[in-house]
Every structure is written in C-alpha cells, then in structure tokens.
Coordinates of C-alpha atoms in Angstrom, one line a residue:
M21 CA -9.6 -10.7 -9.7
T22 CA -7.8 -11.3 -12.7
G23 CA -4.1 -13.1 -13.5
T24 CA -3.2 -9.5 -15.3
A25 CA -4.4 -7.3 -12.1
R26 CA -2.4 -9.7 -9.8
S27 CA 0.7 -9.5 -12.0
L28 CA 0.9 -5.4 -11.8
A29 CA -0.5 -5.6 -8.1
P30 CA 2.9 -4.5 -7.0
L31 CA 2.8 -1.3 -9.1
A32 CA -0.7 -0.5 -6.8
G33 CA 1.0 -1.7 -4.2
A34 CA 4.2 1.0 -4.6
W35 CA 2.2 3.6 -5.8
K36 CA 0.0 3.3 -2.4
Q37 CA 3.6 3.4 -0.3
A38 CA 4.5 6.6 -2.6
F39 CA 1.2 8.1 -2.0
H40 CA 0.6 7.8 1.5
L41 CA 4.8 9.1 2.3
A42 CA 3.5 12.2 0.0
T43 CA 0.6 13.1 2.5
N44 CA 2.8 13.1 5.2
G45 CA 0.5 12.5 7.7
S46 CA -2.6 14.9 7.4
G47 CA -5.4 13.9 8.2
S48 CA -6.7 14.4 4.0
Y49 CA -5.4 10.8 3.9
G50 CA -8.4 9.3 5.5
K51 CA -10.8 12.0 4.7
G52 CA -10.1 11.2 1.0
L53 CA -10.0 7.7 1.3
N54 CA -13.7 8.4 2.2
L55 CA -14.4 10.2 -0.6
A56 CA -13.0 7.8 -3.5
R57 CA -15.3 4.8 -1.4
N58 CA -18.1 6.1 -1.7
G59 CA -17.4 7.4 -5.6
A60 CA -16.6 11.3 -5.4
V61 CA -13.6 11.2 -8.3
A62 CA -14.8 11.2 -11.5
Q63 CA -13.2 10.6 -15.1
I64 CA -9.3 10.4 -14.5
Q65 CA -7.0 12.2 -17.1
T66 CA -3.3 12.1 -17.6
Q67 CA -1.0 13.8 -18.9
P68 CA 3.5 14.0 -19.2
G69 CA 3.8 15.1 -15.8
R70 CA 0.0 15.8 -14.0
I71 CA -3.0 13.7 -13.5
S72 CA -6.3 14.8 -12.4
A73 CA -9.8 14.8 -11.8
P74 CA -13.2 16.2 -10.7
V75 CA -14.0 15.1 -7.4
A76 CA -17.0 15.8 -5.8
A77 CA -17.9 16.9 -2.6
K78 CA -20.5 18.5 -0.1
K79 CA -21.1 22.1 -1.8
A80 CA -19.1 21.8 -4.6
T81 CA -17.0 19.7 -7.3
H82 CA -13.2 20.8 -7.4
Q83 CA -10.2 19.9 -9.7
A84 CA -7.9 18.2 -8.0
A85 CA -4.3 16.9 -9.5
I86 CA -1.7 15.3 -8.7
H87 CA 1.9 15.6 -10.1
V88 CA 4.4 13.5 -10.7
P89 CA 8.1 14.3 -12.3
E90 CA 9.0 12.1 -15.7
L91 CA 11.2 9.8 -16.5
T92 CA 13.5 11.3 -18.9
A93 CA 14.7 9.5 -21.8
A94 CA 17.9 8.1 -20.7
Q95 CA 15.3 6.0 -18.2
W96 CA 13.2 4.8 -21.0
D97 CA 15.8 3.7 -22.7
T98 CA 16.6 1.5 -20.2
L99 CA 13.4 0.5 -19.5
A100 CA 12.5 -0.4 -23.4
A101 CA 15.8 -2.1 -23.5
K102 CA 15.1 -4.5 -21.2
L103 CA 11.3 -5.2 -22.2
A104 CA 13.3 -6.4 -25.7
D105 CA 15.1 -8.6 -23.9
D106 CA 11.6 -10.2 -22.5
P107 CA 10.2 -12.1 -25.0
Q108 CA 6.5 -12.6 -23.4
A109 CA 6.6 -8.9 -22.3
V110 CA 7.2 -7.9 -26.3
A111 CA 4.4 -10.5 -26.6
D112 CA 2.1 -8.2 -24.3
L113 CA 2.8 -4.8 -26.1
V114 CA 2.4 -6.3 -29.5
A115 CA -1.3 -6.8 -28.3
N116 CA -2.0 -3.9 -26.6
R117 CA -1.4 -4.9 -23.0
I118 CA 0.7 -3.0 -20.3
P119 CA 4.0 -6.2 -19.8
A120 CA 4.0 -7.4 -16.0
T121 CA 7.6 -6.9 -16.0
I122 CA 6.9 -3.0 -15.4
A123 CA 5.8 -3.8 -12.2
D124 CA 9.0 -4.8 -10.5
S125 CA 11.7 -2.8 -10.8
G126 CA 14.3 -5.4 -10.3
H127 CA 13.3 -6.8 -13.4
A128 CA 12.6 -3.3 -15.1
G129 CA 16.0 -2.6 -15.9
G130 CA 16.3 -0.6 -12.1
I131 CA 13.4 1.9 -13.6
S132 CA 10.3 2.3 -11.5
I133 CA 6.9 3.5 -12.4
A134 CA 5.4 3.7 -9.4
P135 CA 7.4 7.8 -9.1
P136 CA 8.9 8.1 -5.4
A137 CA 7.4 10.0 -2.5
D138 CA 9.2 12.8 -2.6
G139 CA 8.4 13.7 -6.3
I140 CA 4.1 13.8 -5.8
T141 CA 3.3 17.1 -5.5
F142 CA -0.6 18.0 -4.8
S143 CA -2.9 21.1 -6.1
C144 CA -6.7 21.2 -6.2
S145 CA -9.3 24.4 -7.0
C146 CA -10.1 24.3 -3.0
P147 CA -8.6 27.0 -0.4
T148 CA -5.8 24.1 0.3
G149 CA -4.9 22.8 -2.6
R150 CA -4.4 25.9 -3.9
T151 CA -1.7 26.6 -1.1
H152 CA 0.1 23.1 -2.9
R153 CA -0.7 20.9 0.1
V154 CA -2.7 17.6 -0.4
C155 CA -6.2 18.3 0.5
D156 CA -9.4 15.8 0.8
H157 CA -9.9 16.4 -3.1
S158 CA -6.7 15.7 -3.8
A159 CA -6.2 12.6 -1.5
A160 CA -9.1 11.0 -2.5
L161 CA -7.5 11.2 -6.3
G162 CA -4.9 9.3 -5.5
H163 CA -6.5 6.7 -3.8
A164 CA -8.7 6.6 -6.7
V165 CA -5.3 6.0 -8.6
A166 CA -4.3 3.2 -6.7
E167 CA -7.8 1.4 -7.1
R168 CA -8.0 1.7 -10.6
L169 CA -3.9 1.2 -11.7
A170 CA -3.8 -3.1 -11.9
A171 CA -6.6 -2.5 -14.0
T172 CA -5.3 0.1 -15.8
P173 CA -1.8 0.6 -15.2
S174 CA -1.4 3.0 -18.7
L175 CA -2.6 5.9 -15.6
L176 CA 1.3 6.3 -14.4
L177 CA 2.6 5.6 -18.0
G178 CA 0.8 8.5 -19.5
A179 CA 1.8 10.5 -16.0
R180 CA 5.2 9.3 -16.4
G181 CA 5.9 10.6 -20.1
M182 CA 5.2 8.2 -22.4
T183 CA 1.9 6.2 -24.0
A184 CA 1.4 2.3 -23.7
R185 CA 1.3 2.2 -27.8
A186 CA 4.8 4.5 -27.6
L187 CA 6.7 2.0 -25.4
A188 CA 5.1 -1.0 -27.6
A189 CA 6.7 1.1 -30.4
H190 CA 9.6 1.8 -29.0
V191 CA 10.6 -1.6 -27.8
R192 CA 9.6 -2.9 -31.4
D193 CA 12.2 -1.2 -32.9
L194 CA 14.5 -2.8 -30.6
V195 CA 14.5 -5.8 -31.2
D196 CA 16.3 -6.9 -33.1
G197 CA 16.0 -7.4 -37.0
A198 CA 12.2 -8.3 -36.2
D199 CA 9.6 -6.1 -38.0
P200 CA 6.2 -7.5 -37.0
G201 CA 4.7 -4.2 -39.2
P202 CA 2.1 -2.1 -37.5
L203 CA 0.7 -2.6 -34.0
P204 CA -2.3 -4.4 -34.4
A205 CA -5.2 -2.6 -35.5
D206 CA -7.6 -5.3 -34.1
T207 CA -9.8 -5.6 -31.2
N208 CA -7.9 -5.0 -28.1
G209 CA -6.1 -8.6 -26.5
T210 CA -5.6 -10.1 -30.1
V211 CA -2.4 -11.0 -32.1
R212 CA -1.4 -11.8 -35.6
A213 CA -0.1 -14.9 -36.5
T214 CA 2.6 -13.4 -38.8
Q215 CA 3.4 -10.8 -35.7
L216 CA 4.8 -13.1 -33.1
Y217 CA 6.2 -15.5 -35.9
A218 CA 8.7 -12.6 -36.9
L219 CA 9.1 -12.1 -33.3
A220 CA 10.6 -15.7 -32.3
A221 CA 12.5 -16.1 -35.8
H222 CA 14.8 -12.8 -35.2
R223 CA 15.3 -13.6 -31.5
P224 CA 18.8 -14.5 -30.3
P225 CA 18.7 -17.5 -28.7
Q226 CA 18.6 -18.3 -25.2
P227 CA 21.2 -19.9 -23.1
P228 CA 20.3 -22.9 -21.7
P229 CA 18.7 -23.2 -17.6
D230 CA 22.0 -23.8 -15.3
L231 CA 19.6 -27.4 -14.3
D232 CA 21.8 -30.6 -13.0
L233 CA 19.8 -33.0 -13.7
D234 CA 22.3 -35.7 -12.2
A235 CA 21.8 -34.9 -8.4
V236 CA 22.6 -37.7 -6.3
S237 CA 20.5 -38.3 -3.1
N238 CA 22.1 -41.1 -0.2
L239 CA 18.2 -41.3 0.7
T240 CA 16.7 -45.1 -0.5
W241 CA 13.0 -46.8 -0.3
S242 CA 13.5 -48.5 2.7
D243 CA 14.7 -45.2 4.6
P244 CA 11.5 -43.0 6.7
P245 CA 10.4 -40.0 5.3
L246 CA 11.3 -36.5 6.5
P247 CA 9.5 -35.4 9.0
G248 CA 7.1 -32.9 8.0
P249 CA 4.6 -29.9 10.6
R250 CA 1.8 -31.6 12.7
A251 CA -1.0 -32.0 12.5
R252 CA -1.9 -29.9 14.6
D253 CA 0.3 -27.3 13.0
L254 CA -1.4 -28.2 9.6
M255 CA -4.9 -27.6 10.9
W256 CA -4.1 -24.1 11.8
M257 CA -2.5 -22.9 9.0
T258 CA -5.8 -23.7 6.6
T259 CA -8.1 -22.4 8.7
D260 CA -5.8 -19.0 8.9
A261 CA -5.2 -19.3 5.7
A262 CA -9.3 -19.6 4.9
A263 CA -9.3 -16.9 7.1
R264 CA -7.7 -14.8 4.9
A265 CA -8.6 -15.7 1.6
R266 CA -12.0 -14.8 3.0
T267 CA -10.9 -11.4 3.9
V268 CA -9.2 -10.8 0.6
L269 CA -12.3 -12.1 -1.4
A270 CA -14.6 -9.8 0.4
G271 CA -12.6 -6.8 -0.4
T272 CA -12.5 -6.6 3.8
A273 CA -8.6 -6.9 4.7
A274 CA -7.4 -3.8 6.4
A275 CA -3.9 -2.3 5.5
P276 CA -1.1 -1.9 6.2
H277 CA 0.3 -5.3 4.1
D278 CA 3.3 -6.2 5.8
E279 CA 5.5 -9.3 7.5
L280 CA 4.7 -7.5 10.4
A281 CA 0.7 -7.0 10.8
D282 CA 0.7 -11.1 9.8
I283 CA 3.1 -12.0 13.1
L284 CA 1.0 -9.6 15.3
R285 CA -2.7 -11.3 13.0
I286 CA -1.0 -14.8 14.5
L287 CA -0.6 -13.5 17.9
A288 CA -3.9 -12.0 18.0
S289 CA -5.2 -16.1 17.8
P290 CA -7.3 -17.8 20.0
D291 CA -3.7 -20.1 20.3
G292 CA -0.7 -16.6 19.5
A293 CA 0.0 -16.2 22.8
D294 CA 2.0 -20.0 22.0
H295 CA 4.0 -17.7 19.4
L296 CA 5.0 -15.3 21.4
E297 CA 8.5 -16.5 21.5
A298 CA 9.0 -17.3 18.2
A299 CA 7.9 -13.7 17.4
Q300 CA 10.1 -11.9 19.6
H301 CA 12.8 -14.2 17.9
A302 CA 11.5 -13.2 14.3
T303 CA 11.2 -9.1 15.2
G304 CA 13.3 -8.1 17.9
I305 CA 10.1 -6.1 19.8
P306 CA 10.5 -6.7 23.2
E307 CA 7.2 -9.4 24.8
A308 CA 5.4 -6.5 26.9
T309 CA 5.4 -4.3 23.2
L310 CA 4.2 -7.7 21.4
R311 CA 1.4 -8.2 23.5
A312 CA 0.8 -4.4 23.3
M313 CA 0.7 -4.4 20.1
M314 CA -1.5 -7.8 20.2
I315 CA -4.5 -5.9 22.0
G316 CA -3.6 -2.9 19.7
Y317 CA -4.1 -6.3 16.7
R318 CA -7.4 -6.7 18.1
H319 CA -8.9 -3.6 18.8
G320 CA -7.4 -2.0 15.1
G321 CA -6.6 -4.8 13.1
P322 CA -2.8 -4.1 11.5
A323 CA -3.2 -0.6 11.5
G324 CA -3.5 -0.4 15.1
A325 CA -1.1 -2.9 16.2
H326 CA 1.5 0.0 14.0
A327 CA 0.5 2.7 15.9
T328 CA 1.1 0.7 19.3
L329 CA 4.7 0.4 17.8
A330 CA 5.0 3.6 17.1
A331 CA 2.3 6.8 16.5
T332 CA 2.2 7.5 12.4
P333 CA 4.9 10.7 11.9
A334 CA 3.1 13.9 11.6
T335 CA 3.7 17.2 10.7
I336 CA 2.7 19.9 13.3
D337 CA -0.2 21.7 11.9
V338 CA -2.1 18.2 12.2
L339 CA -1.8 18.1 15.7
E340 CA -2.7 21.7 16.7
W341 CA -5.6 20.9 14.7
A342 CA -6.1 18.0 16.6
R343 CA -5.5 19.5 19.9
E344 CA -7.5 22.3 18.7
T345 CA -10.2 19.9 17.8
V346 CA -10.2 18.1 21.3
H347 CA -10.6 21.4 22.6
A348 CA -13.0 22.4 20.9
S349 CA -14.7 19.9 21.6
R350 CA -14.9 19.9 25.7
A351 CA -13.6 16.1 25.5
V352 CA -10.3 17.4 27.6
G353 CA -12.9 18.0 31.1
L354 CA -10.1 19.8 33.2
G355 CA -6.8 18.7 31.6
T356 CA -4.2 19.8 29.5
I357 CA -3.2 18.5 25.8
T358 CA 0.1 18.3 25.2
I359 CA 2.6 17.2 22.0
D360 CA 3.9 15.0 23.1
G361 CA 5.5 13.5 19.9
S362 CA 3.6 12.6 17.1
A363 CA 0.6 12.4 20.1
L364 CA -1.3 14.1 22.3
T365 CA -1.2 13.5 25.7
D366 CA -3.4 14.3 28.6
T367 CA -1.2 13.4 31.4
T368 CA -3.7 14.2 34.3
A369 CA -6.1 12.0 32.7
G370 CA -3.7 9.3 31.6
V371 CA -4.9 9.6 27.8
Q372 CA -3.5 9.9 24.6
I373 CA -4.7 9.5 21.2
R374 CA -2.0 9.0 18.2
P375 CA -2.0 8.9 14.5
G376 CA -1.8 5.8 12.8
P377 CA -1.0 4.7 8.9
D378 CA -5.1 4.8 8.0
G379 CA -5.4 8.4 8.6
R380 CA -7.2 7.5 12.1
W381 CA -6.7 8.8 15.8
Y382 CA -5.9 5.5 17.7
P383 CA -7.3 6.0 22.0
F384 CA -4.6 5.2 24.5
T385 CA -4.6 4.8 28.0
L386 CA -1.4 4.8 31.3
W387 CA -1.1 1.7 32.0
R388 CA 2.0 2.0 34.2
A389 CA 4.7 4.2 34.7
D390 CA 5.7 5.4 31.2
E391 CA 3.5 2.1 29.5
W392 CA 0.5 2.7 27.4
R393 CA -1.7 0.3 26.7
P394 CA -4.3 0.9 23.3
A395 CA -8.3 1.1 23.7
P396 CA -10.8 0.7 21.6
G397 CA -12.5 3.3 19.5
A398 CA -9.9 3.8 16.8
C399 CA -11.6 7.4 14.2
D400 CA -11.3 9.6 12.2
D401 CA -11.9 12.4 14.2
P402 CA -9.1 12.7 16.5
A403 CA -11.6 14.3 19.7
E404 CA -14.1 11.7 18.9
A405 CA -10.8 9.5 19.5
F406 CA -10.0 11.1 23.0
R407 CA -13.4 10.4 24.5
A408 CA -12.8 6.5 23.7
A409 CA -9.7 7.2 26.1
R410 CA -11.6 8.7 28.7
R411 CA -13.9 6.0 28.2
A412 CA -11.8 3.3 28.7
R413 CA -9.5 5.1 31.4
A414 CA -11.9 5.6 33.5
A415 CA -13.1 1.7 32.8
R416 CA -9.8 0.4 33.4
P417 CA -7.9 2.3 36.4
L418 CA -4.4 2.9 36.3
R419 CA -2.2 0.4 38.0
R420 CA 0.4 0.4 40.8

C-alpha cells in the first residue's frame, strides 16, 4: 500500500461504516461482499448524488446504484477554505492529487466527504432494488466503492457534488494573492516549479511552533534509568506485531477493526487469560462475558466476538426470512424457532443463531440458565449455521 493510500484509509473506513449501517443488517451485505470479491462489479460511474455500476449476477447483469446527499455550497466553501490554509493540501491539489486532509473531518473544517448512514439509499434494476431496498447487487457496489476509495477518492467527491479539478480551482482562488496559472496539463503528479514558487511567495507567515526548548530535568547521568517493559513482554509484543503484520500484508485481516477486537485478539492468544483482569478494567465487560467472547473470537474472529457480546441488529424481514429458511431446510427437527430480539432461538433444543457484523449467522448453544456459548460453524446461510449449533449442542450436553 502506498503512502497516499494509507493516508486516505480513514475515508474508506468511514464509508465502510456508513454503508454497513445503511444496509440495516440485511443479509445482502454479506452476499454483496462475495459478489464484489468475485469481480462482479464493472466500471463505477459517479455523478452528483449518485454512484452506479453494472453488477453481473448468475443469470443477468443489473444496474445498481447508491444515492448519497450532495454537500451544500456553504459546506464546499468551508472545506475549500480549510484546504487553502494547508500548504501541503494546496500543493497536492495543484499536482492533481487528492489531499489526505479530506479523509479526516477534524482537519477538513468539520466537513465529512463520507456521507452519513441515514443519507445513503439504494436502487437497482432487480426486483428488490426497484423497491429502493438494498439488494445483493447494490451491496456489491458498496463494497467495491470501499475497496477503490483509497486509490480513487474522487469517487466520493464527484458523488457529493464537486469534481477534484473543480475543488482544486476553488482552493486556488482562495489562496491569498497567489496566481499560479492554470492547473497542470502535464502527466498526473507533476507540478510546475513556477506554480510552487508563486504559492510559497504568497503564503501568509506561519506562527512559530509552541516548543519549550529549555525544559529542565532533575535527572543526572548517575541516576538509574526508568524501568522499561520486561523482556518477556517485549518478546510477546514483537511476536504479536509480526503476526498482525502478516495478516494485514496477506489481506486476511478480519473485520471489524476496533479496540475491542484488539483486546479479544490478545485474550484469545495462548497466554491471553493472564490479561483478563486488565481487559475487564479497560472494557467494563464482566469476566464471564469476556471468556465467552474469547471463544467467539477463536471460532469467528472479531465478528464472532462481537456477535457473542450482542447480536447485530436485524430487521424483522431479515429475521423472518432466516426463520423460514431454517424451517424449509428441516434443520429444526421437532422444536419451534422464536425470534428473540435479533436472534433466532430454539429453546427446546437449546440452540440459537445470531446475525454478526459481517453479514454471517453465528451458532450458539445454551450453557447454563440464560448463558449462551458460541459454537463453530458461522455461515452466510442461516440453515447451515443452525445445523452447526445443533451439532455443537449434541457434542456438549447442557450443564446444570
């Protein structure tokens, strides 16, 4: 990954979060991810308020679209003014590059290029999409946008109402006294020296950094050094960092990436139980729940841990569809499946399945009283996840 891609990664992350929330727990989220990974999404087109692309399915190619709200003229003015005060952002725009500043709303005048979740809507030429509900094809488009944002952030700029070139011209006009001439007509990434000289010559003076260079310390050369990490801890941190680097470089790191997932990753390691007390203090989660989440992490990664803590909210339509799918597969046996919050529960058999944040269904078995323990076998198909729960239940009788 290039430096530019890394610096724009927060923009892709913000889009992923908003897009995932906009799907409202639909099973199409996971199915769309599979389509996107299989290259079903063709060339993506953008226009103000709309991102669209042809998406190839099994029997036909559908025209999927995602609709986002455009930024107002006042919001674009605020963003341009903030960029004009950043010399690096101005230089990037002059060079036909998207400045990394726009990836962070905190440094972009509070303006977020990623749209809010409640402003994202879907449409498609398929029957589901014609009712303006998320379908497999529009979900695949959303995943493809997330994948391509780090390399092509102008996707969201155009959809939010302004091209990268128009934004560059707007910022250039705001630079006090600068007249760098027309934008470069040369190869992307080149900058004329005269333009940079003009920008530098007309920049307002920058305030000196607030540094205390005369800091006084009472330590002397003969004082012992401050204690550092133990050798065992350093070795553990090095091993953990190397393992994380391998998964990131291999592209196999599982979502969601958050602080809780990092804590569970450490707890699920061979010596992780030693850190339970610290994890409980940091998260406020009871030890028994953390132990169950450790098991969920080992079975299903970060998404499995999150599903153990709480089922991902799902609409009643999704839950009814999942219940009908399980009944149709005859995986239920003689039990009755009830909808319990966002989970499907068979109290007779002592099994349950829950939707996870990655769109898969996670199996659970009744451990004792109302305590559910995660089981292996998470799957996009709720019927298969239910079968996995029954297999685990048969292998692990109810404890009393």
